Tab-separated table of C-alpha atoms and ligand atoms in Angstrom:
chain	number	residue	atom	x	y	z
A	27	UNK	CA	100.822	110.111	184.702
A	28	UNK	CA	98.427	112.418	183.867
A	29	UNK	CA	98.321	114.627	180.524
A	30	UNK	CA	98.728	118.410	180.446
A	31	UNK	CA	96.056	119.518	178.040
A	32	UNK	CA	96.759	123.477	177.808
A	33	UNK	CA	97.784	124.679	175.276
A	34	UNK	CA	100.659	126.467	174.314
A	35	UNK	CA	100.757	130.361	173.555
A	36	UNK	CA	103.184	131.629	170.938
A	37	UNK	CA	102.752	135.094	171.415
A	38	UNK	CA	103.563	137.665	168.902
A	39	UNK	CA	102.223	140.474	170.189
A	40	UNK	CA	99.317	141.757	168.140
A	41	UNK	CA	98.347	138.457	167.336
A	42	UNK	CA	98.620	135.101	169.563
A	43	UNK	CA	98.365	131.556	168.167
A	44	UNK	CA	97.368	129.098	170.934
A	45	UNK	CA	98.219	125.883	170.027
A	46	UNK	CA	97.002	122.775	171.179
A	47	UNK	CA	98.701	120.555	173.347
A	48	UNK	CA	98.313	117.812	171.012
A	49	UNK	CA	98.017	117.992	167.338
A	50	UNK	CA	99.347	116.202	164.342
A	51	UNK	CA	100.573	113.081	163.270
A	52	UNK	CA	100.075	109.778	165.097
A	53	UNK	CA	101.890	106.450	165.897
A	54	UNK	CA	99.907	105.076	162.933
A	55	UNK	CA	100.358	107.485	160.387
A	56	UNK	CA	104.213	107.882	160.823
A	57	UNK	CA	104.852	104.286	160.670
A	58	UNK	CA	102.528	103.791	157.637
A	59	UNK	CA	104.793	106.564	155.924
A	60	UNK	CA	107.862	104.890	156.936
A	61	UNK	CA	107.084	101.611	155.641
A	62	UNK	CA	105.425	103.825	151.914
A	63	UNK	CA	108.744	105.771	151.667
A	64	UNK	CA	110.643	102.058	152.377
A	65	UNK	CA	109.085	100.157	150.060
A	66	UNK	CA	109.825	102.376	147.166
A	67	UNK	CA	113.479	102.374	148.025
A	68	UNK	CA	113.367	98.227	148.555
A	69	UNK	CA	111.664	97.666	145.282
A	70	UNK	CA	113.515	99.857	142.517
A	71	UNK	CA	112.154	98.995	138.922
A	72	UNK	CA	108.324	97.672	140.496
A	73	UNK	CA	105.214	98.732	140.008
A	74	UNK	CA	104.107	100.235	143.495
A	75	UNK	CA	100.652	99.647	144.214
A	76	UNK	CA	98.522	101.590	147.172
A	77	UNK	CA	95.510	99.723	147.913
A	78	UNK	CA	93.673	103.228	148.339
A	79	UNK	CA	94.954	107.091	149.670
A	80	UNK	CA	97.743	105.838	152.587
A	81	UNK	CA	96.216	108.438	155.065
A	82	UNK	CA	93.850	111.001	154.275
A	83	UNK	CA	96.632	114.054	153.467
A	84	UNK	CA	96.304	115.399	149.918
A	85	UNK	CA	100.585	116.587	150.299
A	86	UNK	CA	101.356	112.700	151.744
A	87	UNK	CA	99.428	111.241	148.679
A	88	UNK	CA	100.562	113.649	146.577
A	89	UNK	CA	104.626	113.142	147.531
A	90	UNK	CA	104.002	108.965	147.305
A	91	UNK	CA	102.050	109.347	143.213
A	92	UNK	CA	104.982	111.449	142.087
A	93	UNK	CA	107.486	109.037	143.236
A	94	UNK	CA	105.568	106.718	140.663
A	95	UNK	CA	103.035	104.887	143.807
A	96	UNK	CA	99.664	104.888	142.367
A	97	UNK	CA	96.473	104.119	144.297
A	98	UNK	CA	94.396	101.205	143.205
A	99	UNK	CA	90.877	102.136	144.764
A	100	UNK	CA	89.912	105.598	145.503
A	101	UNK	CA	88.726	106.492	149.027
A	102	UNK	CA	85.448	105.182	148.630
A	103	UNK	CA	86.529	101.794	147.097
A	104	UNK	CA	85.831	102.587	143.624
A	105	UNK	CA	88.669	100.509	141.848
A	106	UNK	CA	91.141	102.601	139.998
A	107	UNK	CA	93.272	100.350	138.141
A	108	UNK	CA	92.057	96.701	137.586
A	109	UNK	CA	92.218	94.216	140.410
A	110	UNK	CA	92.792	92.058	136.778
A	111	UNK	CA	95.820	94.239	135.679
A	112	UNK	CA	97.764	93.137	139.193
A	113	UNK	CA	100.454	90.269	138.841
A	114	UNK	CA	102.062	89.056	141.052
A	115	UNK	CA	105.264	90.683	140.366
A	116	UNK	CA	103.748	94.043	141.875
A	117	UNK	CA	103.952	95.438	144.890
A	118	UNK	CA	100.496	96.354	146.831
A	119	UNK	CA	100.704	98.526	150.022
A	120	UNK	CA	97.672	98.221	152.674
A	121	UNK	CA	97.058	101.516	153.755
A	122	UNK	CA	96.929	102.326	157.490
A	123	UNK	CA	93.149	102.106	158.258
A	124	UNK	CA	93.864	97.436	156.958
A	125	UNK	CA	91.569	96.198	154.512
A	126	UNK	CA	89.085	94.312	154.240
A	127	UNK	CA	88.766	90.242	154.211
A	128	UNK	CA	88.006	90.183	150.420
A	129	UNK	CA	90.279	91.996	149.202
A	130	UNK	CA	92.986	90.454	151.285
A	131	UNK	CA	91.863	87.177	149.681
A	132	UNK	CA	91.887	88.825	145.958
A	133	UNK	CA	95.531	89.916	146.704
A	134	UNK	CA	96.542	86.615	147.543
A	135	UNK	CA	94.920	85.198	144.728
A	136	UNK	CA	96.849	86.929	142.728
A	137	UNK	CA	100.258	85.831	144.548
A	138	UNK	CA	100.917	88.961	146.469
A	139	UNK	CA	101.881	88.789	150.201
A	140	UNK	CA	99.976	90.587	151.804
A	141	UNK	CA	101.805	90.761	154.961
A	142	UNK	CA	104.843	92.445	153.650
A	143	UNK	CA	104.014	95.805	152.575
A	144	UNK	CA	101.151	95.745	155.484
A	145	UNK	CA	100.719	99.316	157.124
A	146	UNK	CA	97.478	98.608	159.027
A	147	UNK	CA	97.938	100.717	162.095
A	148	UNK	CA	98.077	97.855	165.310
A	149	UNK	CA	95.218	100.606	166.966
A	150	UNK	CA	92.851	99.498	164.200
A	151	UNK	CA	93.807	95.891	164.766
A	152	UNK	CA	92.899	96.135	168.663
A	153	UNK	CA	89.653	96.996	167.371
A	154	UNK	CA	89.707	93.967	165.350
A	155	UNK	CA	90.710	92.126	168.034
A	156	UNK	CA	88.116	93.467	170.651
A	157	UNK	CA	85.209	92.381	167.952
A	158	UNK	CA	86.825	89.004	167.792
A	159	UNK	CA	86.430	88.501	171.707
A	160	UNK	CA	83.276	89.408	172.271
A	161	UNK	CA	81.880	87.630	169.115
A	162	UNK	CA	83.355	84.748	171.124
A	163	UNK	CA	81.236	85.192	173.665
A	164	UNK	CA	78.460	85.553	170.905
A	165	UNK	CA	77.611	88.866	171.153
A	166	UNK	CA	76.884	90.703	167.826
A	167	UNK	CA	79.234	93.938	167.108
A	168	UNK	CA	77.391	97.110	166.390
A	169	UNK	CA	80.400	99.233	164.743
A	170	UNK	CA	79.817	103.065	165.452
A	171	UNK	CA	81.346	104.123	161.956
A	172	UNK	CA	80.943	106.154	158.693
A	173	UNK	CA	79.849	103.111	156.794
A	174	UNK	CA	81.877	104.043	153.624
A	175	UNK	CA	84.856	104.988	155.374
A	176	UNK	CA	87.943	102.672	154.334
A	177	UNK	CA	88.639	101.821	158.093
A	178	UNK	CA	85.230	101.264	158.604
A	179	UNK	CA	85.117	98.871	155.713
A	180	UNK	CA	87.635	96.721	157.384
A	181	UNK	CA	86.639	96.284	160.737
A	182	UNK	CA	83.097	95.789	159.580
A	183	UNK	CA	84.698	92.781	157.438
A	184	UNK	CA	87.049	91.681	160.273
A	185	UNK	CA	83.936	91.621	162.863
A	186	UNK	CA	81.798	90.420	160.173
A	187	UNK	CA	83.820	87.195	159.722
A	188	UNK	CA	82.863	85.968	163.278
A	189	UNK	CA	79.826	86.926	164.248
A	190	UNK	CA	76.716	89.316	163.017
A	191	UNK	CA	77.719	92.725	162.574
A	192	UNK	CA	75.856	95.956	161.639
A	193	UNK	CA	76.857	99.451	161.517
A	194	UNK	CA	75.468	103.051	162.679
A	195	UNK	CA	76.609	105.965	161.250
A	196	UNK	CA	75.632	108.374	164.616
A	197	UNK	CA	72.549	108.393	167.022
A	198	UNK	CA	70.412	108.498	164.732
A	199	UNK	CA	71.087	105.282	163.321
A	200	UNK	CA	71.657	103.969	166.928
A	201	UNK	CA	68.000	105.033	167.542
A	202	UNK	CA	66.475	103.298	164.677
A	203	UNK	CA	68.593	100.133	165.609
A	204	UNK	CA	67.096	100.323	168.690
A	205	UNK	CA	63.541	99.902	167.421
A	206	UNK	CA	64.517	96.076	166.388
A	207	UNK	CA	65.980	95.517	169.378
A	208	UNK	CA	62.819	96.372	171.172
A	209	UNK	CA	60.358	95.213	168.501
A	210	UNK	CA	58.826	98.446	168.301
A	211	UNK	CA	59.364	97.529	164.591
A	212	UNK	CA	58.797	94.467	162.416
A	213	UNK	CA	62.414	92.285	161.895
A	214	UNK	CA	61.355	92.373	158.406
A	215	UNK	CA	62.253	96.060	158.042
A	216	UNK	CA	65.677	96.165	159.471
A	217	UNK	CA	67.143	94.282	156.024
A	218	UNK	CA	65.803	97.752	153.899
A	219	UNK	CA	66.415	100.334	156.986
A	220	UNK	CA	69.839	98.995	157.324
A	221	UNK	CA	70.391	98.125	153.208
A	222	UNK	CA	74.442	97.357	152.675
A	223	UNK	CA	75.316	97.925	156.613
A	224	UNK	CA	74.637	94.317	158.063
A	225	UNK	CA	76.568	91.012	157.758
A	226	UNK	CA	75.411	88.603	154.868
A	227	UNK	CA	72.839	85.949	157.051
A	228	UNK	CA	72.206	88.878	159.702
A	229	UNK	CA	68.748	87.701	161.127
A	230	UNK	CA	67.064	90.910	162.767
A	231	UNK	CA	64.969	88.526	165.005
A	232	UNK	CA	67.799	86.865	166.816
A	233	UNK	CA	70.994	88.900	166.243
A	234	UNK	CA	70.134	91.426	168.593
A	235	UNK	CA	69.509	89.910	171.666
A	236	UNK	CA	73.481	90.332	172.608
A	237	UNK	CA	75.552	93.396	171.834
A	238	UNK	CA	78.626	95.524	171.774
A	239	UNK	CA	80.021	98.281	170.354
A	240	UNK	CA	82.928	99.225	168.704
A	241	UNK	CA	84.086	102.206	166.856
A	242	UNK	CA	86.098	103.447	163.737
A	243	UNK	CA	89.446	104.718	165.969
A	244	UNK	CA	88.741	108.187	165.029
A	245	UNK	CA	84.802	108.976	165.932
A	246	UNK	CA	84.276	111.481	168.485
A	247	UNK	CA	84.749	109.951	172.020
A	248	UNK	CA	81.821	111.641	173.015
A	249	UNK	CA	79.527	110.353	170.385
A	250	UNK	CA	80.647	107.009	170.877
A	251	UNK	CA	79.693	106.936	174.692
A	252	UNK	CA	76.386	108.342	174.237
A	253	UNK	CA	75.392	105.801	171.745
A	254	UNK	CA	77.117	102.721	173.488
A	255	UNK	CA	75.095	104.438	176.674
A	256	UNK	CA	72.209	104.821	174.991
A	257	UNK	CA	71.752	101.175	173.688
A	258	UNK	CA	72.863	99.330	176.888
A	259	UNK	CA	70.085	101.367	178.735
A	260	UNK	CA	67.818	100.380	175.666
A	261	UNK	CA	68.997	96.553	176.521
A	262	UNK	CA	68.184	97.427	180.375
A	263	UNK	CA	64.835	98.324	179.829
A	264	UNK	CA	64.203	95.317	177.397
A	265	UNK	CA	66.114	92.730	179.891
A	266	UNK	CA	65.301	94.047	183.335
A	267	UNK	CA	67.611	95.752	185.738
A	268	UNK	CA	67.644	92.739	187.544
A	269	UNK	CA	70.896	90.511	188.126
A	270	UNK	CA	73.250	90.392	185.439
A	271	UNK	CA	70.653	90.567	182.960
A	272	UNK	CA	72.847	93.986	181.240
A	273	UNK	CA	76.022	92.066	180.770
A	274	UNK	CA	74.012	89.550	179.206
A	275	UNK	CA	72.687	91.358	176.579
A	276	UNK	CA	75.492	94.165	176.650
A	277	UNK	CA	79.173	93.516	176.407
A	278	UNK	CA	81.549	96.230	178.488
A	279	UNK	CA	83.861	96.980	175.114
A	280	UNK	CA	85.024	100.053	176.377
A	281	UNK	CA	85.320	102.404	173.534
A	282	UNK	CA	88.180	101.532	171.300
A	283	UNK	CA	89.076	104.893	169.833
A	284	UNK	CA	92.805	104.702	169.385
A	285	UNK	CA	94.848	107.354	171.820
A	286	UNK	CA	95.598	109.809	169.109
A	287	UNK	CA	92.077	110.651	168.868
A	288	UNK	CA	91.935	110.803	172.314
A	289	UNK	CA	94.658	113.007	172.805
A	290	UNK	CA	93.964	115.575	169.958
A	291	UNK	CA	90.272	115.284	171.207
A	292	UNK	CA	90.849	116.127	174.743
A	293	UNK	CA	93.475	118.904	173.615
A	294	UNK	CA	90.855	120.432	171.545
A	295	UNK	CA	88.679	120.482	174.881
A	296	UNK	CA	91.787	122.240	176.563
A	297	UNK	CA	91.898	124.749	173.518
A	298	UNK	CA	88.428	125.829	173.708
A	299	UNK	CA	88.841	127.046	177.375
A	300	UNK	CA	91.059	130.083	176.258
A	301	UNK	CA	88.612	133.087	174.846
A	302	UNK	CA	89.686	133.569	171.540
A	303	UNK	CA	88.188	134.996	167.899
A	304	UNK	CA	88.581	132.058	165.528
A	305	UNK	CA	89.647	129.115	165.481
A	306	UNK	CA	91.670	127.258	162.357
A	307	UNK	CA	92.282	123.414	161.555
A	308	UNK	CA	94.501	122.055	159.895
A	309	UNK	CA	94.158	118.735	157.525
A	310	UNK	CA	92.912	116.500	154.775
A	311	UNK	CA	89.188	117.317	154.116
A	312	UNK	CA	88.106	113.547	153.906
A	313	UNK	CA	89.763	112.687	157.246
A	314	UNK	CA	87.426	111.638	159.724
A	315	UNK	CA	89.525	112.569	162.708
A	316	UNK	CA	90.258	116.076	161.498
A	317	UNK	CA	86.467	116.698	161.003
A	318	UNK	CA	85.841	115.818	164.171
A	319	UNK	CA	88.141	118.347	165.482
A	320	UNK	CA	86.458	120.877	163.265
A	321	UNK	CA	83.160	120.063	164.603
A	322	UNK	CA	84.171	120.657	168.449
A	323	UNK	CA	85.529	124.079	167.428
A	324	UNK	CA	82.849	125.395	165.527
A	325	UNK	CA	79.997	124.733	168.929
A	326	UNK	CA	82.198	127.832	170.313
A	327	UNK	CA	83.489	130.133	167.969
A	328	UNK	CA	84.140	130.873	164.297
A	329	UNK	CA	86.287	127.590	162.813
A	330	UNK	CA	87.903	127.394	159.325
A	331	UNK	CA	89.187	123.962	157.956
A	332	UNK	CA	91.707	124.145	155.524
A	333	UNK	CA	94.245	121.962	154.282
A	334	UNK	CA	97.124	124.159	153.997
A	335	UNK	CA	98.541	127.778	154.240
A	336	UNK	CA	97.546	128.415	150.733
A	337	UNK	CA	94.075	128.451	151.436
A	338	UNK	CA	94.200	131.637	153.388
A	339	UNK	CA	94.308	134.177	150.496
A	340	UNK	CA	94.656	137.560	152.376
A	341	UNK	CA	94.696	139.081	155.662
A	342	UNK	CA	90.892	139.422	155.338
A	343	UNK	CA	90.058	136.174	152.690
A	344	UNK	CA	90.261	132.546	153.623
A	345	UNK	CA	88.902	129.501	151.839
A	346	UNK	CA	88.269	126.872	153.564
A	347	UNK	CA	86.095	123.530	153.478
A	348	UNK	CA	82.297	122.807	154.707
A	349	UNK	CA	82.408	119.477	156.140
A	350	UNK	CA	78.645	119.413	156.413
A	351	UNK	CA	77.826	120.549	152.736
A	352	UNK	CA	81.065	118.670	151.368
A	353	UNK	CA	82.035	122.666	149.675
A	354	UNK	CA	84.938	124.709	149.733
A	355	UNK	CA	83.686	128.387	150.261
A	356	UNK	CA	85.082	131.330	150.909
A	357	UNK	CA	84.842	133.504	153.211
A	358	UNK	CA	85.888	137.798	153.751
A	359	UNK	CA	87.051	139.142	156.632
A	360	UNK	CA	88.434	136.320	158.898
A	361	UNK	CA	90.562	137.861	161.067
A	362	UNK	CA	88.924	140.946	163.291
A	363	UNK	CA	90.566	144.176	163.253
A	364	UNK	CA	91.035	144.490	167.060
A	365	UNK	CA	94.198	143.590	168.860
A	366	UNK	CA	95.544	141.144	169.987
A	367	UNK	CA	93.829	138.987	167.627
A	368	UNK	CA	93.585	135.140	169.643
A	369	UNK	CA	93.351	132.242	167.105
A	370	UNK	CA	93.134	128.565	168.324
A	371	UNK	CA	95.097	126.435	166.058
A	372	UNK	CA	95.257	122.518	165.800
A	373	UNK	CA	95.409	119.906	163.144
A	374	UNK	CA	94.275	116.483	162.462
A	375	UNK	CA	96.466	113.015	162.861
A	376	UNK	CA	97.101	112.898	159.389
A	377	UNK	CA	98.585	116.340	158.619
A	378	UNK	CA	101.986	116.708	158.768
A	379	UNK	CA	103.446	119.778	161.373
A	380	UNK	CA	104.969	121.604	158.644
A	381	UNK	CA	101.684	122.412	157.521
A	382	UNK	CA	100.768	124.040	160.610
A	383	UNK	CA	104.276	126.068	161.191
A	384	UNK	CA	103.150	126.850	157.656
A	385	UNK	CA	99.938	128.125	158.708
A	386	UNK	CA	101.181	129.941	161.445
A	387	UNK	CA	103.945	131.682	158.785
A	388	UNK	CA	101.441	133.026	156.775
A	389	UNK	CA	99.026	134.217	159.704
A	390	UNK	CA	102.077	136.540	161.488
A	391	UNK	CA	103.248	137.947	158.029
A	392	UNK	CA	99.676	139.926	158.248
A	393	UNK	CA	100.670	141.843	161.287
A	394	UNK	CA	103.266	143.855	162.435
A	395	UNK	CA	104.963	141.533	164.629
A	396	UNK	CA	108.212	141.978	166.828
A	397	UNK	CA	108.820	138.401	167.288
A	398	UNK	CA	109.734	135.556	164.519
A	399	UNK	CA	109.226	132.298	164.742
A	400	UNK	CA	112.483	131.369	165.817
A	401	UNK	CA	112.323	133.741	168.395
A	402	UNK	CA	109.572	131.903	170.133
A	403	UNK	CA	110.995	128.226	169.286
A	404	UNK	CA	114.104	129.551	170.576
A	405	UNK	CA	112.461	131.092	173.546
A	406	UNK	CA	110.656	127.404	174.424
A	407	UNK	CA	113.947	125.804	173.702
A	408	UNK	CA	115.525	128.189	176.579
A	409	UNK	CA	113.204	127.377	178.319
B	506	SF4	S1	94.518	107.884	164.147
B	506	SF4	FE1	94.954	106.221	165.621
B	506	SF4	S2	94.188	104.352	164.652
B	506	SF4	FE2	94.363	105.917	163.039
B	506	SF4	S3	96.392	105.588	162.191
B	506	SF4	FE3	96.615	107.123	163.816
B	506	SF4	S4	97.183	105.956	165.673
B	506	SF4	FE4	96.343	104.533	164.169
């Protein structure tokens, strides 16, 4: 069936939220807070152990510490508490972007079963999976991924484990790889170039004969495409058109973004068809898939990224986050004066929806409006 991807107008007169079709939560995020919020309840009396931040949501993290869960790595996999301090008495989550082979192994070490308090969303693991057949068929897996990203981390490790794997951050990286695969650069200069981002016995000379590409689930789908097209045409040109010289050298992955992205990706295309002043997204500011939605927004119109209501100060002040610079700033005079005022409104897979109906709260009590927001719910409910 297809998908509608319009989204929805809540309409309050002299100002309209349109909201996108799909926003919010995921499959993966909602079962990896299930099985946090479990845990605790199954394990009274334990120390609770989060391998790192269970999603990237600042209020999700926040609710899990103060019911006594702390993290053992931070996001970047600087180690919080002691891998040392661990025994096997303790209870250690994995987070839903999975871990990585080593620290599975360290875990186990220690006594702790890894598989039972295992979150790792089963989108990530197709990805897994994906590397592991065409590494089969001996093809080394280029992961399109933010190399320091926890999810990233993983799959590079899963993939890793069976055959030569390297990662690109975007195109840029893609390009540069490209210049080994075509020899328009020395082998030798691939092990500095691509420092910490290539498999332990990687040999630039041989490992890139055969590729594919996979991605961290939550890249943008566009991004992805043009740098799996860009290196199979790079292969092309190397190989010859000829025959079946491109699935030699290229393996058909697919991309293997997981269909959350998808969907809030494609809804975000469906929101930025409706004219509008500003646009506002909702989420953690380290989550990748949020960015992403930030980043589509702000080629058309005015976008502000903020992780909750609280950030917008006034009718006219708003702080909200620079993914680019890695800032908070603030900014005056957000919303115009005219009316109606139109603001596109969507959030990323990790932010719970009573962030955004908080959002949306704080927006209407700025105006004069004739309508509440049960009004409208009740109005769609009539419907
Ligand atoms: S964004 Fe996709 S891969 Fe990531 S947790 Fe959600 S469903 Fe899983």
């Amino acid at each position: 069936m297809k998908k509608d991807f319009t989204p929805t107008l809540l309409d309050f007169g002299p100002v309209q939220v349109y909201l996108a079709r799909h926003f919010g939560f995921c499959y993966g995020v909602e079962n990896a807070i299930d099985i946090a919020f479990r845990t605790i309840e199954e394990n009274p009396g334990k120390r609770i152990f989060l391998l790192s931040e269970m999603i990237h949501n600042p209020q999700v993290n926040a609710d899990l510490q103060e019911r006594g869960v702390q993290f053992l790595q931070d996001t970047y996999g600087k180690q919080l508490v002691p891998f040392e301090s661990i025994t096997k008495d303790d209870v250690v989550i994995i987070p839903a972007f999975g871990t990585t082979l080593a620290t599975e192994a360290k875990l186990r070490a220690i006594g702790i079963t890894v598989e039972k308090y295992n979150t790792t969303c089963p989108f990530v693991e197709k990805v897994w999976n994906r590397s592991e057949q065409i590494a089969k068929k001996n093809y080394t897996v280029v992961v399109h991924g933010k190399p320091t990203h926890e999810e990233t981390r993983a799959t590079f490790s899963h993939a890793a484990y069976h055959t030569p794997t390297v990662v690109v951050n975007d195109m840029a990286e893609a390009i540069a790889l490209s210049k080994y695969i075509t020899g328009e650069k020395e082998a030798a200069g691939f092990y500095t170039e691509f420092a910490g981002r290539y498999a332990e016995g990687f040999d630039a000379a041989k490992d890139l004969q055969r590729i594919g590409v996979v991605n961290q689930t939550t890249m943008l789908a566009s991004d992805t495409q043009a740098i799996a097209d860009f290196l199979k045409q790079v292969m092309l040109k190397k190989y010859g058109e000829a025959s079946n010289n491109t699935e030699e050298h290229f393996a058909d992955t697919r991309d293997t973004l997981c269909y959350a992205t998808n969907d809030n990706q494609t809804a975000v295309y469906g929101l930025l068809e409706t004219a509008a002043d500003l646009a506002i997204v909702v989420g953690g500011y380290n989550s990748s898939n949020t960015s992403h939605l930030v980043e589509l927004c702000e080629e058309k119109l005015p976008t502000y990224f903020i992780n909750n209501e609280e950030k917008i100060l006034s009718s006219s002040l708003i702080q909200h986050f620079n993914f680019h610079t890695k800032q908070e700033i603030t900014t005056t005079g957000f919303l115009p004066q005219h009316a109606p005022v139109k603001i596109l409104l969507t959030s990323g897979a990790s932010c719970p929806d009573a962030l955004v109906e908080g959002v949306i709260a704080k927006l209407i009590s700025f105006f004069s409006v004739q309508k509440t927001m049960e009004d409208i719910t009740a109005a769609f409910n009539n419907a």
